[in-house]
CSV table of C-alpha atoms (C1' of nucleotides) in Angstrom, one decimal:
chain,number,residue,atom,x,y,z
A,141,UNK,CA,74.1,-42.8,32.4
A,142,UNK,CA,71.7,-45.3,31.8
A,143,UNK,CA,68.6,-45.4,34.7
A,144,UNK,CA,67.0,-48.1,35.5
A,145,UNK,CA,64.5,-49.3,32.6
A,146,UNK,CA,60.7,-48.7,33.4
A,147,UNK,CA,58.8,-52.1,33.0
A,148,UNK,CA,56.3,-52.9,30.1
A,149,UNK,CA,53.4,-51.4,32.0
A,150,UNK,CA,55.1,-48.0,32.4
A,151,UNK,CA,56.5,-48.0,28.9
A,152,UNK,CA,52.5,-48.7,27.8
A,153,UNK,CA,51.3,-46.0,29.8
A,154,UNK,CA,53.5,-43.3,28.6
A,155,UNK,CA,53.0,-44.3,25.2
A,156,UNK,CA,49.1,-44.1,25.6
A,157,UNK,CA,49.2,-40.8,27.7
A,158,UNK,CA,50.7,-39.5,24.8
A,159,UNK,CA,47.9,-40.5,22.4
A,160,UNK,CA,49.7,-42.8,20.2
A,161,UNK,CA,48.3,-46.2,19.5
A,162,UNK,CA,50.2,-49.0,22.1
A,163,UNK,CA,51.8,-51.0,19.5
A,164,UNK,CA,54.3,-53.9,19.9
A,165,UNK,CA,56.4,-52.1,17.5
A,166,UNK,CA,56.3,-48.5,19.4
A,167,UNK,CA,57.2,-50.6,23.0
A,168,UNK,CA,60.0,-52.6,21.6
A,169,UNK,CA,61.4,-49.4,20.2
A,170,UNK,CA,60.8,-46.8,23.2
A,171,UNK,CA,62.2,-50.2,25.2
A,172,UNK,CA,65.1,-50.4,23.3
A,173,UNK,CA,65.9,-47.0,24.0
A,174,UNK,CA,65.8,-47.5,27.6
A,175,UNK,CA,67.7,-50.6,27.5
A,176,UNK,CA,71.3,-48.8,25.7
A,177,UNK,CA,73.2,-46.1,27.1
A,178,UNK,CA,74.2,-45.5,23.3
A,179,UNK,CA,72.4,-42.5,21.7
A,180,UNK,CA,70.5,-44.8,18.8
A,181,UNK,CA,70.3,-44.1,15.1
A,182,UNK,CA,67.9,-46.0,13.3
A,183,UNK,CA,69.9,-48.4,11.9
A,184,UNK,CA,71.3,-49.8,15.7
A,185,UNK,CA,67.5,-50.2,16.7
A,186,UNK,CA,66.8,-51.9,13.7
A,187,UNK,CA,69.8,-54.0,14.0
A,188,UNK,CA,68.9,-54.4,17.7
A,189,UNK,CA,65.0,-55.7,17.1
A,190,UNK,CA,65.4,-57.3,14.0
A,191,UNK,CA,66.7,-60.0,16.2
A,192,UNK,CA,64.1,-60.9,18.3
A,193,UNK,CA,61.3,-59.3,16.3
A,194,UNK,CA,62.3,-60.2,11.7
A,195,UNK,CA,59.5,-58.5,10.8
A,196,UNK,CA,59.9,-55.4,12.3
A,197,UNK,CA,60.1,-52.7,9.4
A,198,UNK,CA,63.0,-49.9,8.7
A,199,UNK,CA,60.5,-47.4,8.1
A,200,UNK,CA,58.0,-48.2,10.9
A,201,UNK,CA,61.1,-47.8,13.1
A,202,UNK,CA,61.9,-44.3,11.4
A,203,UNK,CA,57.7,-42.8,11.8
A,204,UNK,CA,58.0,-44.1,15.3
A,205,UNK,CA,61.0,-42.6,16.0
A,206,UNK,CA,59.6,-39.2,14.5
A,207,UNK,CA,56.2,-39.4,16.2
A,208,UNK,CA,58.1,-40.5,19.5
A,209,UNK,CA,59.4,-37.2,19.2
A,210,UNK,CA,56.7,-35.0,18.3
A,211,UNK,CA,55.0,-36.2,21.5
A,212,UNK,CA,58.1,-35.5,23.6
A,213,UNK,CA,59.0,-38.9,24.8
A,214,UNK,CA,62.1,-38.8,23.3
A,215,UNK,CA,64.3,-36.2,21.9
A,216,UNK,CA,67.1,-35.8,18.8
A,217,UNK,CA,70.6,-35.4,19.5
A,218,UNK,CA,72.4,-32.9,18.3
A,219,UNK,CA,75.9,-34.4,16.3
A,220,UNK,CA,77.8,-33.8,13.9
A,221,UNK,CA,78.4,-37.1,11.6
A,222,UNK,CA,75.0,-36.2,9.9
A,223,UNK,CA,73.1,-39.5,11.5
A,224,UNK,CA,70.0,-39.0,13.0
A,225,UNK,CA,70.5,-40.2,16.8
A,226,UNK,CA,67.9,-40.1,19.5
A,227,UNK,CA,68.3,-39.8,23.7
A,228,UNK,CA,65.1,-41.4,25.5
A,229,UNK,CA,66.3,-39.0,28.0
A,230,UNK,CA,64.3,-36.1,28.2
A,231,UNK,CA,65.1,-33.9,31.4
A,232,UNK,CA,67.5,-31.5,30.5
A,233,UNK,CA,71.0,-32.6,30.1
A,234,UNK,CA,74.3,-32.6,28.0
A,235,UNK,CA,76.4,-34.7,25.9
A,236,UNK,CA,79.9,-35.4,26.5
A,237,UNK,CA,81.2,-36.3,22.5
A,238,UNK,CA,84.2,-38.6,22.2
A,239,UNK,CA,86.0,-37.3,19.0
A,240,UNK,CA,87.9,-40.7,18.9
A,241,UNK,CA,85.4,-43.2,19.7
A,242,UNK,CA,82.1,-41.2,18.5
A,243,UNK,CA,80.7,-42.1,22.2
A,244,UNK,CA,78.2,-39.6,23.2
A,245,UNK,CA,77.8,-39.6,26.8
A,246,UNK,CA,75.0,-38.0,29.5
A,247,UNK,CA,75.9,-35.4,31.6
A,248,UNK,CA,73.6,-34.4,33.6
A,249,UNK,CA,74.5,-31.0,36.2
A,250,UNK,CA,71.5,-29.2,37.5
A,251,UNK,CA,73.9,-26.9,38.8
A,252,UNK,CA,75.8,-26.1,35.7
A,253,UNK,CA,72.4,-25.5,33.8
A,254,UNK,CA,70.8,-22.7,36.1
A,255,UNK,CA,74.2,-21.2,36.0
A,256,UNK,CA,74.3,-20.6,33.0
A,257,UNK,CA,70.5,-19.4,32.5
A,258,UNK,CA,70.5,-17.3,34.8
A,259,UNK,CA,74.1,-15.7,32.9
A,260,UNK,CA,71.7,-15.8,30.6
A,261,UNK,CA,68.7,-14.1,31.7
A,262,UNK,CA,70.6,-11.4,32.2
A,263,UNK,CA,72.0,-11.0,28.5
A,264,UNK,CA,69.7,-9.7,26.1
A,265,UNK,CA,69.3,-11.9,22.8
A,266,UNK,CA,66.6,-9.7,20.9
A,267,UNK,CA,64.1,-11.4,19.0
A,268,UNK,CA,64.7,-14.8,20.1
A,269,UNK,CA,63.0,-17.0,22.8
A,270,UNK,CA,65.0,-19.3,24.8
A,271,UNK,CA,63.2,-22.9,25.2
A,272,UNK,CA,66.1,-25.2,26.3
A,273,UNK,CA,69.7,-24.9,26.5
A,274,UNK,CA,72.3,-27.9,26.9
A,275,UNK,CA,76.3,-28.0,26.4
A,276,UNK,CA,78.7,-30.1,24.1
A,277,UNK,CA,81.6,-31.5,26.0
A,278,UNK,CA,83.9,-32.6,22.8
A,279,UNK,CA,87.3,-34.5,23.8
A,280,UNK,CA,88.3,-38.0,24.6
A,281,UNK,CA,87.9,-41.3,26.5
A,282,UNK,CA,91.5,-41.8,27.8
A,283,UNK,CA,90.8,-45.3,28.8
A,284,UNK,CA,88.1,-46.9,26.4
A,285,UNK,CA,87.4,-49.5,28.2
A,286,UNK,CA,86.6,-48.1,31.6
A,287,UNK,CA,83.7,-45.5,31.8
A,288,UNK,CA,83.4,-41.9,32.1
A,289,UNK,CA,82.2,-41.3,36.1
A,290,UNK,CA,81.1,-37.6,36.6
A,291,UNK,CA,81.8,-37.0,40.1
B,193,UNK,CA,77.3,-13.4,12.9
B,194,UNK,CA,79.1,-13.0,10.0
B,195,UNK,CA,82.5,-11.0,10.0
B,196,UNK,CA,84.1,-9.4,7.4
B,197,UNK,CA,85.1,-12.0,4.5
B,198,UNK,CA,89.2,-11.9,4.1
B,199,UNK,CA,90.0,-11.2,0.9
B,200,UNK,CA,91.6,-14.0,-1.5
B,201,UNK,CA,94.9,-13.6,-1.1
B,202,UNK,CA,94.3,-14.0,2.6
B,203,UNK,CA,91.7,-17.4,1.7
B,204,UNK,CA,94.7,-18.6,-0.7
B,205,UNK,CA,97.4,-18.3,2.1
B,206,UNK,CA,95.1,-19.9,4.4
B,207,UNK,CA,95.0,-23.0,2.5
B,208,UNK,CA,98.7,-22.9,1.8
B,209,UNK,CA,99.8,-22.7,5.4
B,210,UNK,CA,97.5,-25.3,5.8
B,211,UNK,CA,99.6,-28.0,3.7
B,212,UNK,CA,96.8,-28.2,0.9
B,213,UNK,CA,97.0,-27.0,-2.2
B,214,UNK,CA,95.7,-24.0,-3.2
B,215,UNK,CA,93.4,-24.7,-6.3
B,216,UNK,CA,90.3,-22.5,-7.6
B,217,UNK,CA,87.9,-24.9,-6.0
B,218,UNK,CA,89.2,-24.6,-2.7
B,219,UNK,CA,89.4,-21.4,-3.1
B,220,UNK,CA,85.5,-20.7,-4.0
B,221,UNK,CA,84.9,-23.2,-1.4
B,222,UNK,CA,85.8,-21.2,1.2
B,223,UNK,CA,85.2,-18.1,0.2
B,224,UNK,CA,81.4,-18.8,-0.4
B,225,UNK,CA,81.7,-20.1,3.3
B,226,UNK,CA,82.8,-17.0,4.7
B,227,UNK,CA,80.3,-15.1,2.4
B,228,UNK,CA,77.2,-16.7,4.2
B,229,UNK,CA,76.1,-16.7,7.6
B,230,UNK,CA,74.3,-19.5,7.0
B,231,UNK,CA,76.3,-23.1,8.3
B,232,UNK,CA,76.2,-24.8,4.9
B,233,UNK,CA,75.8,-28.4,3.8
B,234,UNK,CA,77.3,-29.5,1.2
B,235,UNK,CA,74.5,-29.2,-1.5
B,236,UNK,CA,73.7,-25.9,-0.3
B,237,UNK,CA,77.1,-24.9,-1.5
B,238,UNK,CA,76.5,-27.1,-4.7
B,239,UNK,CA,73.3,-24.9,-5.3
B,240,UNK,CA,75.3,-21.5,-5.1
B,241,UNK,CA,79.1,-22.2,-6.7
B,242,UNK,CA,77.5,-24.1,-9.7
B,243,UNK,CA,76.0,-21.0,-10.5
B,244,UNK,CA,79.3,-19.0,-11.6
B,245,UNK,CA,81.2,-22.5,-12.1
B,246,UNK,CA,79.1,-25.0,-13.8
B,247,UNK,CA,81.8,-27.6,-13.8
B,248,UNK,CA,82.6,-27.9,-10.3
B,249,UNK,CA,81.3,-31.4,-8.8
B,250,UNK,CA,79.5,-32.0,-5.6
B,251,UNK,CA,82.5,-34.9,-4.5
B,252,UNK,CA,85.1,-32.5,-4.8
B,253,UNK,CA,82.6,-30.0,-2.1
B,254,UNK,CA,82.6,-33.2,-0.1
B,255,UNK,CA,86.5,-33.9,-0.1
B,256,UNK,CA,87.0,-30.0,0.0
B,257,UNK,CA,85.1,-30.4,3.1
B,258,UNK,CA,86.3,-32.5,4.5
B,259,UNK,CA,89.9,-31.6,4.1
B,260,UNK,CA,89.6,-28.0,5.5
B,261,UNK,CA,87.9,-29.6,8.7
B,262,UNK,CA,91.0,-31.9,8.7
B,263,UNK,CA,93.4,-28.7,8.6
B,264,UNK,CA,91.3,-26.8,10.7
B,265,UNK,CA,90.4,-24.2,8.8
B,266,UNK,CA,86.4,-24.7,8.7
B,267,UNK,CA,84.6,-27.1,11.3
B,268,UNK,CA,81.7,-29.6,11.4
B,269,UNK,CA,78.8,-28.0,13.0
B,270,UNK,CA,76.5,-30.4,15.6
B,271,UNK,CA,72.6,-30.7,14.9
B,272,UNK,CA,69.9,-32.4,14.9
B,273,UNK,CA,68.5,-32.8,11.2
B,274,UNK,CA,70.9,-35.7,10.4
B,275,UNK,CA,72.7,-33.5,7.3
B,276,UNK,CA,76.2,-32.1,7.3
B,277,UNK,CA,76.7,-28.4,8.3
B,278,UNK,CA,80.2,-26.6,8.1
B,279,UNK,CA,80.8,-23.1,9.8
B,280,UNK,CA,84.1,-21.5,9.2
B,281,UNK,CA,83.9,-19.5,12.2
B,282,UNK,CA,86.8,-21.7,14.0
B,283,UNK,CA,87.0,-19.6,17.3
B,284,UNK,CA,85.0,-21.3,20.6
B,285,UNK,CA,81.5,-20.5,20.0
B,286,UNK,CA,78.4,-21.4,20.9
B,287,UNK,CA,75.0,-21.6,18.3
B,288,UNK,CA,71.6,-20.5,17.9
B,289,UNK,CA,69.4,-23.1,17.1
B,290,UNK,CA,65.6,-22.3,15.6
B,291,UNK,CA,63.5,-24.9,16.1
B,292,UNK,CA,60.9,-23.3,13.6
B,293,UNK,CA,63.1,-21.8,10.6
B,294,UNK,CA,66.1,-24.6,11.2
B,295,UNK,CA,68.2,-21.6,11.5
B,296,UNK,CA,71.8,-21.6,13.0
B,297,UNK,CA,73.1,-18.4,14.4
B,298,UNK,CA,76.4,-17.5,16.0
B,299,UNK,CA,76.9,-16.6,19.4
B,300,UNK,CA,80.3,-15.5,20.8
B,301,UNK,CA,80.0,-14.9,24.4
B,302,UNK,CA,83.8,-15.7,25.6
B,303,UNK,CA,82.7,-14.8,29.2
B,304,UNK,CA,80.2,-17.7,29.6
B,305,UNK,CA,82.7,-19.9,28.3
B,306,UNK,CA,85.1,-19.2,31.1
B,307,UNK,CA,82.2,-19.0,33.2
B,308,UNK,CA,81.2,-22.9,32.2
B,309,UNK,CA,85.0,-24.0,32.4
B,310,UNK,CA,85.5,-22.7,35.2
B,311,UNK,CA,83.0,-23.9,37.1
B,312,UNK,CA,84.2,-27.6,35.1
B,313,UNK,CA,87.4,-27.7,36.0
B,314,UNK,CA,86.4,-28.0,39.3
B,315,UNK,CA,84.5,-30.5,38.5
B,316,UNK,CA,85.9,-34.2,38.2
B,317,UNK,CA,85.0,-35.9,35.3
B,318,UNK,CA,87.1,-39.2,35.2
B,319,UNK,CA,88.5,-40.9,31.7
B,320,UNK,CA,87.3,-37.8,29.8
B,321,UNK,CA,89.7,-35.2,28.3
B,322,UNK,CA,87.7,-32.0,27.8
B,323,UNK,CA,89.1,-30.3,24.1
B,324,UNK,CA,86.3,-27.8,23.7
B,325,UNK,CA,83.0,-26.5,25.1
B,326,UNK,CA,80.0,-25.0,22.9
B,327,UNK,CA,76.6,-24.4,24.2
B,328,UNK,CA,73.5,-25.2,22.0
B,329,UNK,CA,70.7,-22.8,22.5
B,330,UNK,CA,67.5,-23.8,21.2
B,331,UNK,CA,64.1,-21.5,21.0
B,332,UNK,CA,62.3,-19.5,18.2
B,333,UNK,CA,63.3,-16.7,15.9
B,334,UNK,CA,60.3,-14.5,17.0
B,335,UNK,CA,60.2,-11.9,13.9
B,336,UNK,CA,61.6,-14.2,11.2
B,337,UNK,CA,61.7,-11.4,9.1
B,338,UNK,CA,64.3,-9.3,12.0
B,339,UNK,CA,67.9,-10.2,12.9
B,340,UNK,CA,68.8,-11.7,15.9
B,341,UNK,CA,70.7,-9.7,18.0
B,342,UNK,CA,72.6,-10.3,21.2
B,343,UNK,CA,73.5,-7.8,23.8
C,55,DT,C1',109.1,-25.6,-19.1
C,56,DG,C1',108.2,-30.3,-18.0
C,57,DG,C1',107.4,-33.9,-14.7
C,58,DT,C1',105.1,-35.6,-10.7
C,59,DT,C1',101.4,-36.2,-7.9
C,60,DA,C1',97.6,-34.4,-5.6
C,61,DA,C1',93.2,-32.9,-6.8
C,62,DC,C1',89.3,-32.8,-9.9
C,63,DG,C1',85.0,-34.2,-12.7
C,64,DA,C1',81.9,-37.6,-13.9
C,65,DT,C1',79.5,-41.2,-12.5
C,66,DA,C1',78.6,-45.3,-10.0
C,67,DA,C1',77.8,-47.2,-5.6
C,68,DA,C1',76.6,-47.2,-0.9
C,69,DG,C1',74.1,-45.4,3.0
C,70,DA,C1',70.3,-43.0,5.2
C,71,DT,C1',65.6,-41.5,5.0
C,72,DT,C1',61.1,-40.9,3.1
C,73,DC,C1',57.1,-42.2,0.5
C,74,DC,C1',53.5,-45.4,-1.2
C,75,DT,C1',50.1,-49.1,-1.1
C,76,DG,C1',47.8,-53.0,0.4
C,77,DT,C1',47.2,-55.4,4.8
C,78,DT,C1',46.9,-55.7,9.8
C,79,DT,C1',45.8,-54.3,14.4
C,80,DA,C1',44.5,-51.3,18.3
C,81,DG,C1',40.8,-48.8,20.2
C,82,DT,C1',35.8,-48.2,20.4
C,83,DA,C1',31.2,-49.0,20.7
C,84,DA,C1',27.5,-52.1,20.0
D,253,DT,C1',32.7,-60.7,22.3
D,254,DT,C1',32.3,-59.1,18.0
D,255,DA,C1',32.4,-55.8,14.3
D,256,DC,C1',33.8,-51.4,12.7
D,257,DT,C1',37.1,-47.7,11.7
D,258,DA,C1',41.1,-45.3,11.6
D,259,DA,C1',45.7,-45.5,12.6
D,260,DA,C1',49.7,-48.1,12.1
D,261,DC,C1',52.5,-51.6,9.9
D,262,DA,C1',55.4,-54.4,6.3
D,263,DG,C1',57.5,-54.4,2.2
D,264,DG,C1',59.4,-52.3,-1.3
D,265,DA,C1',60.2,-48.3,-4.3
D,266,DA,C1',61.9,-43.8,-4.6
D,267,DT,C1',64.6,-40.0,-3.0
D,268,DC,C1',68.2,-37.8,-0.7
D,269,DT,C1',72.9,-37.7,1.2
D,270,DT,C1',77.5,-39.2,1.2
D,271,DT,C1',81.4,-41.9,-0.4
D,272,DA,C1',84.2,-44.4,-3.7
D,273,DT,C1',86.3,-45.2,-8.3
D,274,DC,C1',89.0,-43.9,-12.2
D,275,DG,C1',90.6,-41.5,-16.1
D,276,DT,C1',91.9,-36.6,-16.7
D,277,DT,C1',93.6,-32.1,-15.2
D,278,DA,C1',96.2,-28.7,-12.9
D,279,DA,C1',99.2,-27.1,-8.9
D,280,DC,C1',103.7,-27.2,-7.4
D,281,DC,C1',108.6,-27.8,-7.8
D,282,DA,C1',112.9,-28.5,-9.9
DNA sequence: TGGTTAACGATAAAGATTCCTGTTTAGTAA
DNA sequence: TTACTAAACAGGAATCTTTATCGTTAACCA
């Protein structure tokens, strides 16, 4: 599920709002990360900009990543192959995993969430505070060339 | 969450049924997984079984790892720190996570997950085969110090 | 009890991430 | 526009995590 990428200006704007320096480096990266429906790791972006951009650095791409998310522009996502990935999508949504492929995929179902916080709300978790909640869909692509349509 | 841990003739048939061989290493392996309710990495379990066996190398806790999640006995937990967690609670469950302490904590609720399939199976998700469903709950331990209980 | 082979230990290598330092650049105010 | 300052960057070293290699050991079976 990949929306439509917000142009330069926007990408600027959010980036300053924050209170983060508007680098080159920190709008090629957030742009990046609009511009794939993958879930990146470090590495891809790096692979990714290197092209355009040779002396972009490894690390710079890492503190950005880490400050992207300390500011809430972007957010980790949760796996289980030990990589660091991030989703520039921050409303709340879940993954589908692909156990074959590795694919992580949006799935985004308003519905489905406030069902299951208000289940929730109504179960009593002592002494812990609920900030966000989303779902892991493991299983497989059937057909791994075609896409996965949520319908 | 942490149920009582079988004793080792039960961890050593485990392991047998499971096609593996049933050495000491294995053995200790999964025994000091069921003795935690931590979700360990692999060092973590390093750091505790060199203790009583100085010998025992941190590949073989990699392979041994890696081969229970094969056979199913032990599976790969998803997060977000980019590290390796195992939990040897195999049943459909759903996790805990502390954004503050990093903890992991078990949560079995087996009517919220028929309440979530449910409600997906009559939902169409095209070219995806759904194998299994876990919900990721993230917030703050409030009293670090207390247990977290659910009710 | 001995033979066979998977598993192990030790260590090297690879991969992923963080740290460090001198240089550059974005933001600010003159 | 220019100069100043602090934050950010590039490059590379260091660290941490995981995997691979290979000679040795031990589990399993006849």
């Amino acid at each position: 599920m990949r929306s439509i990428s917000p142009n330069l200006s926007v990408l600027k704007e959010k980036i300053a709002q924050s209170g983060l320096k508007v680098t080159q480096q920190r709008i090629a990266i957030l742009k990046a990360l609009h511009d794939t429906d993958e879930h990146p790791s470090a590495e891809y972006l790096y692979k990714v900009l290197s092209q355009d951009n040779p002396a972009l650095s490894l690390g710079t791409i890492y503190k950005t990543l880490d400050s992207l998310v300390e500011k809430g522009l972007i957010r980790k996502v949760f796996c289980a192959d030990g990589i660091k990935r991030f989703d520039v999508h921050t409303d709340p949504h879940s993954h589908l995993y692909c156990q074959e492929s590795q694919k992580i995929i949006d799935f985004e179902d308003p519905e489905l969430e406030s069902l299951i916080k208000s289940y929730l709300s109504q179960k009593k978790i002592n002494n812990f505070e609920i900030e966000d909640i989303q779902l892991q869909i493991s299983g497989k692509i059937l057909e791994p060339g075609k896409s996965v349509v949520i319908q």
